[in-house]
PDB file of C-alpha atoms in Angstrom:
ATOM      1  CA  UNK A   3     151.165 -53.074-168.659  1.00 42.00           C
ATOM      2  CA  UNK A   4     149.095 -56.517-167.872  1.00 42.00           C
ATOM      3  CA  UNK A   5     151.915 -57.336-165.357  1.00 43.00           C
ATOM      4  CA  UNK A   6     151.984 -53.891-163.534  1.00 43.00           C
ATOM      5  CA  UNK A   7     148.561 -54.377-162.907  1.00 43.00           C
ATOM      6  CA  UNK A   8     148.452 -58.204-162.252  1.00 41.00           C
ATOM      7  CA  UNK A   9     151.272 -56.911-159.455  1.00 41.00           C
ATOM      8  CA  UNK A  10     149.076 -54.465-158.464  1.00 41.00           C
ATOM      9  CA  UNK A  11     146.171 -56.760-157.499  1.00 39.00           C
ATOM     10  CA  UNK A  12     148.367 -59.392-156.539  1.00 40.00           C
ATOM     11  CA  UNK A  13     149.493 -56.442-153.756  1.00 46.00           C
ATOM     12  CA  UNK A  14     145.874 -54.732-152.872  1.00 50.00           C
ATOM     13  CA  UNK A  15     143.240 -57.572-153.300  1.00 61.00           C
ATOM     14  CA  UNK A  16     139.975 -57.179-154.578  1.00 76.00           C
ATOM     15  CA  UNK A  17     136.676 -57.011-153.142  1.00 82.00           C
ATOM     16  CA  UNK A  18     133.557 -59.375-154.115  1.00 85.00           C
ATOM     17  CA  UNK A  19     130.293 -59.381-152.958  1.00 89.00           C
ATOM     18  CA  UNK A  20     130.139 -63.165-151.120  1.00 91.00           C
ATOM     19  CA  UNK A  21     126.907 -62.844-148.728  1.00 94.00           C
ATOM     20  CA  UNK A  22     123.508 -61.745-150.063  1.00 96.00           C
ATOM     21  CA  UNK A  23     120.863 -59.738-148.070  1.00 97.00           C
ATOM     22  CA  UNK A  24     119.018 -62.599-147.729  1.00 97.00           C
ATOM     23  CA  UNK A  25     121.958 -64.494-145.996  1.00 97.00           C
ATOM     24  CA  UNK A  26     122.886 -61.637-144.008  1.00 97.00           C
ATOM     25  CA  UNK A  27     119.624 -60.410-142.526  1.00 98.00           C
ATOM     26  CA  UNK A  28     118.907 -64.351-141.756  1.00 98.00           C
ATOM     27  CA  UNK A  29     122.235 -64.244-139.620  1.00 97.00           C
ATOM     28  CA  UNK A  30     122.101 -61.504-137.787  1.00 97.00           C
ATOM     29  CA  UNK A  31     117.887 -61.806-137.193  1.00 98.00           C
ATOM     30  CA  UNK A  32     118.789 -65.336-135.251  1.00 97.00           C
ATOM     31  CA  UNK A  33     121.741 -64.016-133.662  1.00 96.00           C
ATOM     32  CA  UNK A  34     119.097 -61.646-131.803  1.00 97.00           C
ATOM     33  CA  UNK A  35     116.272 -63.610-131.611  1.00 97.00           C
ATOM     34  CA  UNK A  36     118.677 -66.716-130.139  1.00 96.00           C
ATOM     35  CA  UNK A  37     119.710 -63.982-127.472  1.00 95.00           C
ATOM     36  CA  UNK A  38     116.036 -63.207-126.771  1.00 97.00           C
ATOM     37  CA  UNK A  39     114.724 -66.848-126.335  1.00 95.00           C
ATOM     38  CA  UNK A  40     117.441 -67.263-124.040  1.00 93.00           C
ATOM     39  CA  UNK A  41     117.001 -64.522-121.899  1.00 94.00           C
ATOM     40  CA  UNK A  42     113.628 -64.388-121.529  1.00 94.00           C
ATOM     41  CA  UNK A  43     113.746 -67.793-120.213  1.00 92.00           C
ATOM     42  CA  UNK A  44     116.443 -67.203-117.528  1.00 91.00           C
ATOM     43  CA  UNK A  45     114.090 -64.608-116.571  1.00 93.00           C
ATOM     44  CA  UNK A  46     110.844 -66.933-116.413  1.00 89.00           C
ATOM     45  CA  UNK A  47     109.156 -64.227-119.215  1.00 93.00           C
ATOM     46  CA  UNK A  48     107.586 -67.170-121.214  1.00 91.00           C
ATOM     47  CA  UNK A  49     105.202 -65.607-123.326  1.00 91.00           C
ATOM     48  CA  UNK A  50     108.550 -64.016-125.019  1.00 95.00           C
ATOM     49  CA  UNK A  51     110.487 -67.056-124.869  1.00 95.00           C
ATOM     50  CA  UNK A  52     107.754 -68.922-126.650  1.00 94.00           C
ATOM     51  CA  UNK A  53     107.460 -66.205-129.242  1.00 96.00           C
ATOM     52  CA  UNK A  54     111.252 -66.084-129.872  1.00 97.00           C
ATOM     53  CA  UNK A  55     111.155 -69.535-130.018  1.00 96.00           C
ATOM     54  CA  UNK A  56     108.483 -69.703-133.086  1.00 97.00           C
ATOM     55  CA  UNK A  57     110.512 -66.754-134.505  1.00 98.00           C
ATOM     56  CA  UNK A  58     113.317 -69.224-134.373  1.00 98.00           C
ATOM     57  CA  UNK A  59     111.659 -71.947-136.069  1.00 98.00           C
ATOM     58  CA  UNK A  60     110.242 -69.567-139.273  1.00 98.00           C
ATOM     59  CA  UNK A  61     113.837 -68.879-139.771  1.00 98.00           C
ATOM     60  CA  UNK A  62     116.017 -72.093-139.847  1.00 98.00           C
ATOM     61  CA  UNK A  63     113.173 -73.422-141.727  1.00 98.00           C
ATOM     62  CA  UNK A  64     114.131 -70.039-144.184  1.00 98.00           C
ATOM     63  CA  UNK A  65     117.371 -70.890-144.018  1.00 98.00           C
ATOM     64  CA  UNK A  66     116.775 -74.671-145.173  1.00 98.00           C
ATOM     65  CA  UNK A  67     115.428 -73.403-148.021  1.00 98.00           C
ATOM     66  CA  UNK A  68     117.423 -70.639-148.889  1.00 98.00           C
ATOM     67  CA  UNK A  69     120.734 -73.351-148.809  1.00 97.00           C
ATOM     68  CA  UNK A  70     118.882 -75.149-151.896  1.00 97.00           C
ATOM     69  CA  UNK A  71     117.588 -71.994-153.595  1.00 97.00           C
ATOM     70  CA  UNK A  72     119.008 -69.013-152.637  1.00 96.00           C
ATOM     71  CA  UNK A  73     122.382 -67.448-153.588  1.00 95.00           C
ATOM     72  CA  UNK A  74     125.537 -69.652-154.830  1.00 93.00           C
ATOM     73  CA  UNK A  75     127.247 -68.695-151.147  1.00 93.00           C
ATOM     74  CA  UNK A  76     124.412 -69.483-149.344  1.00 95.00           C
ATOM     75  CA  UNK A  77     123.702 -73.065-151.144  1.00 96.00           C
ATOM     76  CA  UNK A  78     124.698 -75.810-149.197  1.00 95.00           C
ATOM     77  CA  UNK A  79     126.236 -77.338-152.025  1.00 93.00           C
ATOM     78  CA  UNK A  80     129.104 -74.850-151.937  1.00 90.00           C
ATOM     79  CA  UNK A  81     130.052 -75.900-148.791  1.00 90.00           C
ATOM     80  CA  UNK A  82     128.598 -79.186-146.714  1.00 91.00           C
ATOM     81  CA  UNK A  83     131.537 -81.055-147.590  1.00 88.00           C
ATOM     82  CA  UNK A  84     132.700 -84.692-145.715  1.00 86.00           C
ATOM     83  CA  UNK A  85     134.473 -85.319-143.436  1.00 87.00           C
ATOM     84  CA  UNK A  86     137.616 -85.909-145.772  1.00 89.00           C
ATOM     85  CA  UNK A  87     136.946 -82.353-147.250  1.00 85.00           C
ATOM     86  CA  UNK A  88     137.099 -81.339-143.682  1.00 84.00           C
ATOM     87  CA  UNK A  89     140.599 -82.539-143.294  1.00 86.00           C
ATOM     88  CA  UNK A  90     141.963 -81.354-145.563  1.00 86.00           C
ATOM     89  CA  UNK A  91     140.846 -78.269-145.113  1.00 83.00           C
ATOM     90  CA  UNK A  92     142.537 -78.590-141.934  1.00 82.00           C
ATOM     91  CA  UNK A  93     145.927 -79.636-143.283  1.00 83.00           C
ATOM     92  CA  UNK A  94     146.394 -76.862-145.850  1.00 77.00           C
ATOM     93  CA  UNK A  95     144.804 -73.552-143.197  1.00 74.00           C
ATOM     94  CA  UNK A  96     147.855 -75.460-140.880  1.00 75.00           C
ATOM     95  CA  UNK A  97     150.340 -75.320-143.580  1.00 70.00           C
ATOM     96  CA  UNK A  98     148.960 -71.417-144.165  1.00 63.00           C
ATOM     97  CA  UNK A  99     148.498 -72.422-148.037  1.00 54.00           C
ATOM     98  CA  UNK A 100     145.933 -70.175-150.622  1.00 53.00           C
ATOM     99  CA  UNK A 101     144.192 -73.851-151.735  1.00 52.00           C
ATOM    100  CA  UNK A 102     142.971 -73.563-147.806  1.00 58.00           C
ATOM    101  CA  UNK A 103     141.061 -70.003-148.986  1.00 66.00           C
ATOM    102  CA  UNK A 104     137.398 -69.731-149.386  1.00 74.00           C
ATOM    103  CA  UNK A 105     135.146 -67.558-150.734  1.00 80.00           C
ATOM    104  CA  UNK A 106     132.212 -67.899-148.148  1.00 84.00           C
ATOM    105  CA  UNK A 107     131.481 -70.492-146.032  1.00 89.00           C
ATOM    106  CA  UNK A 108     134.743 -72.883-145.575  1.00 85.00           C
ATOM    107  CA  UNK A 109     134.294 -76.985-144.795  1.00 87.00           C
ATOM    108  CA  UNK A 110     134.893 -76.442-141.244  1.00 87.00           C
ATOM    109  CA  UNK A 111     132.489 -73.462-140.625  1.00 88.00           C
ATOM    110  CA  UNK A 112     129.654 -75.057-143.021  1.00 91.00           C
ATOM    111  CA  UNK A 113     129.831 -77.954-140.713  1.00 91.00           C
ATOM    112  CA  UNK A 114     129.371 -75.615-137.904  1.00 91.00           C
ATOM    113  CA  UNK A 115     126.356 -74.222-139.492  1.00 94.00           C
ATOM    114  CA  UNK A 116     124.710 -77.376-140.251  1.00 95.00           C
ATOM    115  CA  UNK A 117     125.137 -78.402-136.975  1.00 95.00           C
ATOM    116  CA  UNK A 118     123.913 -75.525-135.559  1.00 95.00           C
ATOM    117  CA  UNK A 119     120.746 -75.345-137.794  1.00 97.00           C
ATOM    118  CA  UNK A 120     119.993 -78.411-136.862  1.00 97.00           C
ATOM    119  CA  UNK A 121     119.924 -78.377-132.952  1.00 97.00           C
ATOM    120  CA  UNK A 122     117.966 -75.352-133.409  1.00 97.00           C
ATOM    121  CA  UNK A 123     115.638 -76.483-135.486  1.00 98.00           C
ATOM    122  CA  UNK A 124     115.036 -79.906-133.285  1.00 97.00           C
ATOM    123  CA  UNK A 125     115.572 -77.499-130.071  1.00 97.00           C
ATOM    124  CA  UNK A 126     112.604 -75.288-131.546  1.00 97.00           C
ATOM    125  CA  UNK A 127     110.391 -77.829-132.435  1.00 97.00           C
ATOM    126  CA  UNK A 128     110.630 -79.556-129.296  1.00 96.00           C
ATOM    127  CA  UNK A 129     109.772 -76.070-127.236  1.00 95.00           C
ATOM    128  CA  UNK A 130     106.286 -76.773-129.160  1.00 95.00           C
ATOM    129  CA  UNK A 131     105.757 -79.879-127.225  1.00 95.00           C
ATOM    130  CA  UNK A 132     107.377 -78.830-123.876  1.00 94.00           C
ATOM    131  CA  UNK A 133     105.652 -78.300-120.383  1.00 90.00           C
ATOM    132  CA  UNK A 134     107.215 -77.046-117.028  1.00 81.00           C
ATOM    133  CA  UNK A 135     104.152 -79.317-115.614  1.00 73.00           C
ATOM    134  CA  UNK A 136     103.096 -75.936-113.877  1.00 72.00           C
ATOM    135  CA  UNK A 137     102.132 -72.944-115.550  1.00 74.00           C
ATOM    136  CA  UNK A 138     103.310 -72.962-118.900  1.00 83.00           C
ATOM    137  CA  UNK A 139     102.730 -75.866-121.685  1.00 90.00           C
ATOM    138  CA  UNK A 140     103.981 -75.184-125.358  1.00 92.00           C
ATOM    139  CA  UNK A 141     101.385 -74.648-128.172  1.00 92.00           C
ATOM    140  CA  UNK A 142     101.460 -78.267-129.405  1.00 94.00           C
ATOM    141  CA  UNK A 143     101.104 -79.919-125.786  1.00 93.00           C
ATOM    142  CA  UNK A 144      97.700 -80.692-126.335  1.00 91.00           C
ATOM    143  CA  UNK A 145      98.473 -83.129-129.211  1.00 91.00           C
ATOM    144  CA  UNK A 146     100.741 -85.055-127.503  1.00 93.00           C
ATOM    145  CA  UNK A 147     100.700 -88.163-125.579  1.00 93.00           C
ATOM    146  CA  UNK A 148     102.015 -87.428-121.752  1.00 92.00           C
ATOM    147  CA  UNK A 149     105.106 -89.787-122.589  1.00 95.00           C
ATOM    148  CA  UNK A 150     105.797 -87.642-125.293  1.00 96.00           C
ATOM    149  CA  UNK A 151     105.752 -84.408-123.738  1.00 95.00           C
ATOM    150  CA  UNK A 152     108.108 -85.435-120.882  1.00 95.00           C
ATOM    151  CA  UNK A 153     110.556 -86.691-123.510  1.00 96.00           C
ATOM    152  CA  UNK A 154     110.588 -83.442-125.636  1.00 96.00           C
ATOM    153  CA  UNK A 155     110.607 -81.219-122.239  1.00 95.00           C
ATOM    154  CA  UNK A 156     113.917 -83.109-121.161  1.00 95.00           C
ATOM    155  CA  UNK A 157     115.330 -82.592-124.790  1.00 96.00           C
ATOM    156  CA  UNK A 158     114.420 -79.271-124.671  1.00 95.00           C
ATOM    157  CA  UNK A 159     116.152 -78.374-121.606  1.00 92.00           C
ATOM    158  CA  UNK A 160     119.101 -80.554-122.185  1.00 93.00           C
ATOM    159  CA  UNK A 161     120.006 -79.084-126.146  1.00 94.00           C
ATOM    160  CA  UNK A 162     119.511 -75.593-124.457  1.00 92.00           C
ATOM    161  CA  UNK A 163     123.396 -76.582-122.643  1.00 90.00           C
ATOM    162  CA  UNK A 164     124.154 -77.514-126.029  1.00 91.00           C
ATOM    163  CA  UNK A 165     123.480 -74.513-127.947  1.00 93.00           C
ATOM    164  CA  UNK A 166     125.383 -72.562-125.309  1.00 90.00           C
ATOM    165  CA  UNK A 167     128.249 -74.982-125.836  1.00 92.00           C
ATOM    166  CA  UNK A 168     128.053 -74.520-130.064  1.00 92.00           C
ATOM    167  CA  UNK A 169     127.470 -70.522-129.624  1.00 91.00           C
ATOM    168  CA  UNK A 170     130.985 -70.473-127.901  1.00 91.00           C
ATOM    169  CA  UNK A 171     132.552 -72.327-130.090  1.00 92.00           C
ATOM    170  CA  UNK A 172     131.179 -70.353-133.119  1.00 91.00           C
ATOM    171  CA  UNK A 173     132.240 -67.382-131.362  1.00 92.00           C
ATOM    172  CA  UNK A 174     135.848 -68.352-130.273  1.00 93.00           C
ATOM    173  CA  UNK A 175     136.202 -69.186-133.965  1.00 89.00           C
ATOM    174  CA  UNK A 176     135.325 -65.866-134.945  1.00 91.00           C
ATOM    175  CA  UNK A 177     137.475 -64.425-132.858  1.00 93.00           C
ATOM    176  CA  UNK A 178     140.250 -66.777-133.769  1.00 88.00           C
ATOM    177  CA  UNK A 179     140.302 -66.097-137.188  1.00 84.00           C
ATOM    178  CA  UNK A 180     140.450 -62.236-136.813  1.00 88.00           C
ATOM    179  CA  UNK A 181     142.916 -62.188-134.452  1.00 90.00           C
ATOM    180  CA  UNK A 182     145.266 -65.192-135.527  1.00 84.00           C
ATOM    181  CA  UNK A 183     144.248 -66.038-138.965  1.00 78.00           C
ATOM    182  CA  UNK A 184     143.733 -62.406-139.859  1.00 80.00           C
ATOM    183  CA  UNK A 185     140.692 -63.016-141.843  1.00 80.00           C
ATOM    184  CA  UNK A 186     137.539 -60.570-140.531  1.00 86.00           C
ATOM    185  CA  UNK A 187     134.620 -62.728-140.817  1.00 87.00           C
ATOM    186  CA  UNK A 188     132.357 -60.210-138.905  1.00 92.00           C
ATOM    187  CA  UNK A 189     132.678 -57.460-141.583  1.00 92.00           C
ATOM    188  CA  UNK A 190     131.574 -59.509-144.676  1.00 92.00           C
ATOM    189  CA  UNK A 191     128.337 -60.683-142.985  1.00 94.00           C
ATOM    190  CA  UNK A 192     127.400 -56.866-142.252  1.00 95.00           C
ATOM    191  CA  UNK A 193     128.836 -55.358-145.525  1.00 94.00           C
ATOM    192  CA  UNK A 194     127.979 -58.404-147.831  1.00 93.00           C
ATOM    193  CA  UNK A 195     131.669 -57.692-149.288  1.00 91.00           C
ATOM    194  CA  UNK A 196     135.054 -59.694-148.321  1.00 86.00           C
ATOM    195  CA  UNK A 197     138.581 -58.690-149.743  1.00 80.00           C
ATOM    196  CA  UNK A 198     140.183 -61.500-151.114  1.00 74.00           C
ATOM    197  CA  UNK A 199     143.644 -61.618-151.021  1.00 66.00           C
ATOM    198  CA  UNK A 200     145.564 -60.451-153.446  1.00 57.00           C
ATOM    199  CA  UNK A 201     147.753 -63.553-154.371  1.00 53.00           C
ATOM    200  CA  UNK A 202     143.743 -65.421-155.109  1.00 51.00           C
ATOM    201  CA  UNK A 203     142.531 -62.904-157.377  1.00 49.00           C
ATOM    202  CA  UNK A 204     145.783 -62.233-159.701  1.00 46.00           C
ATOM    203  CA  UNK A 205     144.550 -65.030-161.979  1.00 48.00           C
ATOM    204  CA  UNK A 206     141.054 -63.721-162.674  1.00 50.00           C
ATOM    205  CA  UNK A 207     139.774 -66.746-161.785  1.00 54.00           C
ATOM    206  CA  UNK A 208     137.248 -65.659-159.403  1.00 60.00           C
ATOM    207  CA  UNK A 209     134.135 -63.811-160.114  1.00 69.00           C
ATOM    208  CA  UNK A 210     131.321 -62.694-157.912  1.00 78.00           C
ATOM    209  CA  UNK A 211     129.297 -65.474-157.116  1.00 85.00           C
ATOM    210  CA  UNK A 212     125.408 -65.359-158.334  1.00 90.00           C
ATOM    211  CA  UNK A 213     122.753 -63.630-156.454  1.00 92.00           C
ATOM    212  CA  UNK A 214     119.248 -64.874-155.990  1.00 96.00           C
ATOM    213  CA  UNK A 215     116.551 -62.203-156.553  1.00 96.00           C
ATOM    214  CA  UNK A 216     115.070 -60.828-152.941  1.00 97.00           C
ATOM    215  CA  UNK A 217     111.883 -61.764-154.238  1.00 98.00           C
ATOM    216  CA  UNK A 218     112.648 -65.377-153.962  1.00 98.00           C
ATOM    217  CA  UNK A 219     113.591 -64.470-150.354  1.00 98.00           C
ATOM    218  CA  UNK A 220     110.257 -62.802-149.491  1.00 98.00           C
ATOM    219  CA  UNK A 221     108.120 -65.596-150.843  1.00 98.00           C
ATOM    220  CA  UNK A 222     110.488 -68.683-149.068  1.00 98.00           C
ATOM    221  CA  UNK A 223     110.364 -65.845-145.632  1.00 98.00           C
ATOM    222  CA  UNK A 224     106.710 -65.717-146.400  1.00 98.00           C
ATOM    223  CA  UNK A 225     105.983 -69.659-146.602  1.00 98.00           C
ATOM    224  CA  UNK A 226     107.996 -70.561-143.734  1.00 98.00           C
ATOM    225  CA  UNK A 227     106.137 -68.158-141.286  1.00 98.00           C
ATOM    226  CA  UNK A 228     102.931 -69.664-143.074  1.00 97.00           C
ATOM    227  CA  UNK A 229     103.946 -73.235-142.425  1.00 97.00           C
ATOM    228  CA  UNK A 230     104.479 -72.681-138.563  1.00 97.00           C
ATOM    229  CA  UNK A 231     101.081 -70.510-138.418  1.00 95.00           C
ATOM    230  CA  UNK A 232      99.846 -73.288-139.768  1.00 94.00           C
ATOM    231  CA  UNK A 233     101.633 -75.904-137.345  1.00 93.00           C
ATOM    232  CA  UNK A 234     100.814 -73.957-134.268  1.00 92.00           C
ATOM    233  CA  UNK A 235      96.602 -73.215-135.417  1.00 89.00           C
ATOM    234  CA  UNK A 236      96.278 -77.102-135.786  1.00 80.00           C
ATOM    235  CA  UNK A 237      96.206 -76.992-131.818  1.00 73.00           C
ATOM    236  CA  UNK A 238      93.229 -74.842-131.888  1.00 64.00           C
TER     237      UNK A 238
END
């Protein structure tokens, strides 16, 4: 009996729960507001793009937090790895072996999301401090020297190229994995659930990973909008 039905979940998989609400809202919230900010600024509607850019800011600075203490997926612990990590990780997805599987985040996409927390999170900040010298000055403009304005407007328009650059990529690796890899990264980040294969789960090693409680969530959400209400009232 135990190995008819290790053969049967060695055949069918299982599914987990990997990505909390939390995590998932976060994702898709940035993937629409990112679309916004950019948009409204190729078509010169500022008062949105500054909004969308302040929405932006509330949640990387979320996220930051929620990658020390949210859920066990979403901790950056589970999976900032270096650069060794990283190439390994390579070697064994190349050689198509299990040891290559993981459960959320794997070395190569967590550095993608560091980086791209990051440059948002400087591109943001910067969009505080920039001016077009015409019409429109960021919130922060008045407590900034001149010199220091014109550096932050340049970096602001310069990371914007760069964040179209890392939204590709991120995207072509979606795609790559679902259509080469066979591994659906898209559903798990809407559903919350991913089916691990069932050669991973015929051990019993793995077990859902743990959950932070959404109230956690709300007050983090709630002190990160404070923090930039804060930020932006200090200009008066």
């Amino acid at each position: 009996m135990a190995s008819g039905h290790t053969a049967t979940r060695e055949k069918h998989g299982r599914e987990v729960r990997v990505w909390d609400l939390p995590t998932r809202l976060f994702h898709w919230t940035l993937v629409v507001t990112v679309a916004v900010a950019i948009l409204s600024a190729e078509l010169g509607v500022l008062s949105l793009h500054m909004l969308a850019g302040e929405t932006v800011l509330v949640l990387v600075l979320f996220r930051l937090v929620w990658g020390v203490v949210g859920s066990q997926t979403a901790r950056f612990v589970q999976f900032v790895k270096g650069p060794r990590a990283v190439l390994d990780y390579l070697r064994k997805a190349r050689a198509g072996g299990e040891a290559a599987f993981s459960l959320g985040h794997n070395p190569l996409g967590g550095l993608m999301v560091v980086v791209l927390l990051l440059v948002l999170l400087v591109q943001a900040t910067s969009g505080l401090f920039a001016s077009d010298d015409i019409l429109v000055d960021g919130p922060l403009v008045p407590l900034a020297s001149g010199a220091t304005v014109a550096a932050l407007s340049s970096l602001h328009r310069l990371l914007a190229n760069g964040i179209f650059v890392l939204v590709g990529l991120h995207v072509l690796a979606v795609v790559f994995y679902l259509l080469v890899k066979k591994d659906n990264l898209i559903r798990p980040m809407v559903t919350g659930r991913k089916t691990l294969p069932g050669r991973v789960v015929a051990g019993d090693q793995w077990v859902e990973p743990r959950r932070a409680p959404m109230a956690l969530a709300l007050a983090v959400l709630a002190a990160s909008a404070g923090l930039v209400l804060l930020v932006l009232r200090a200009a008066g």
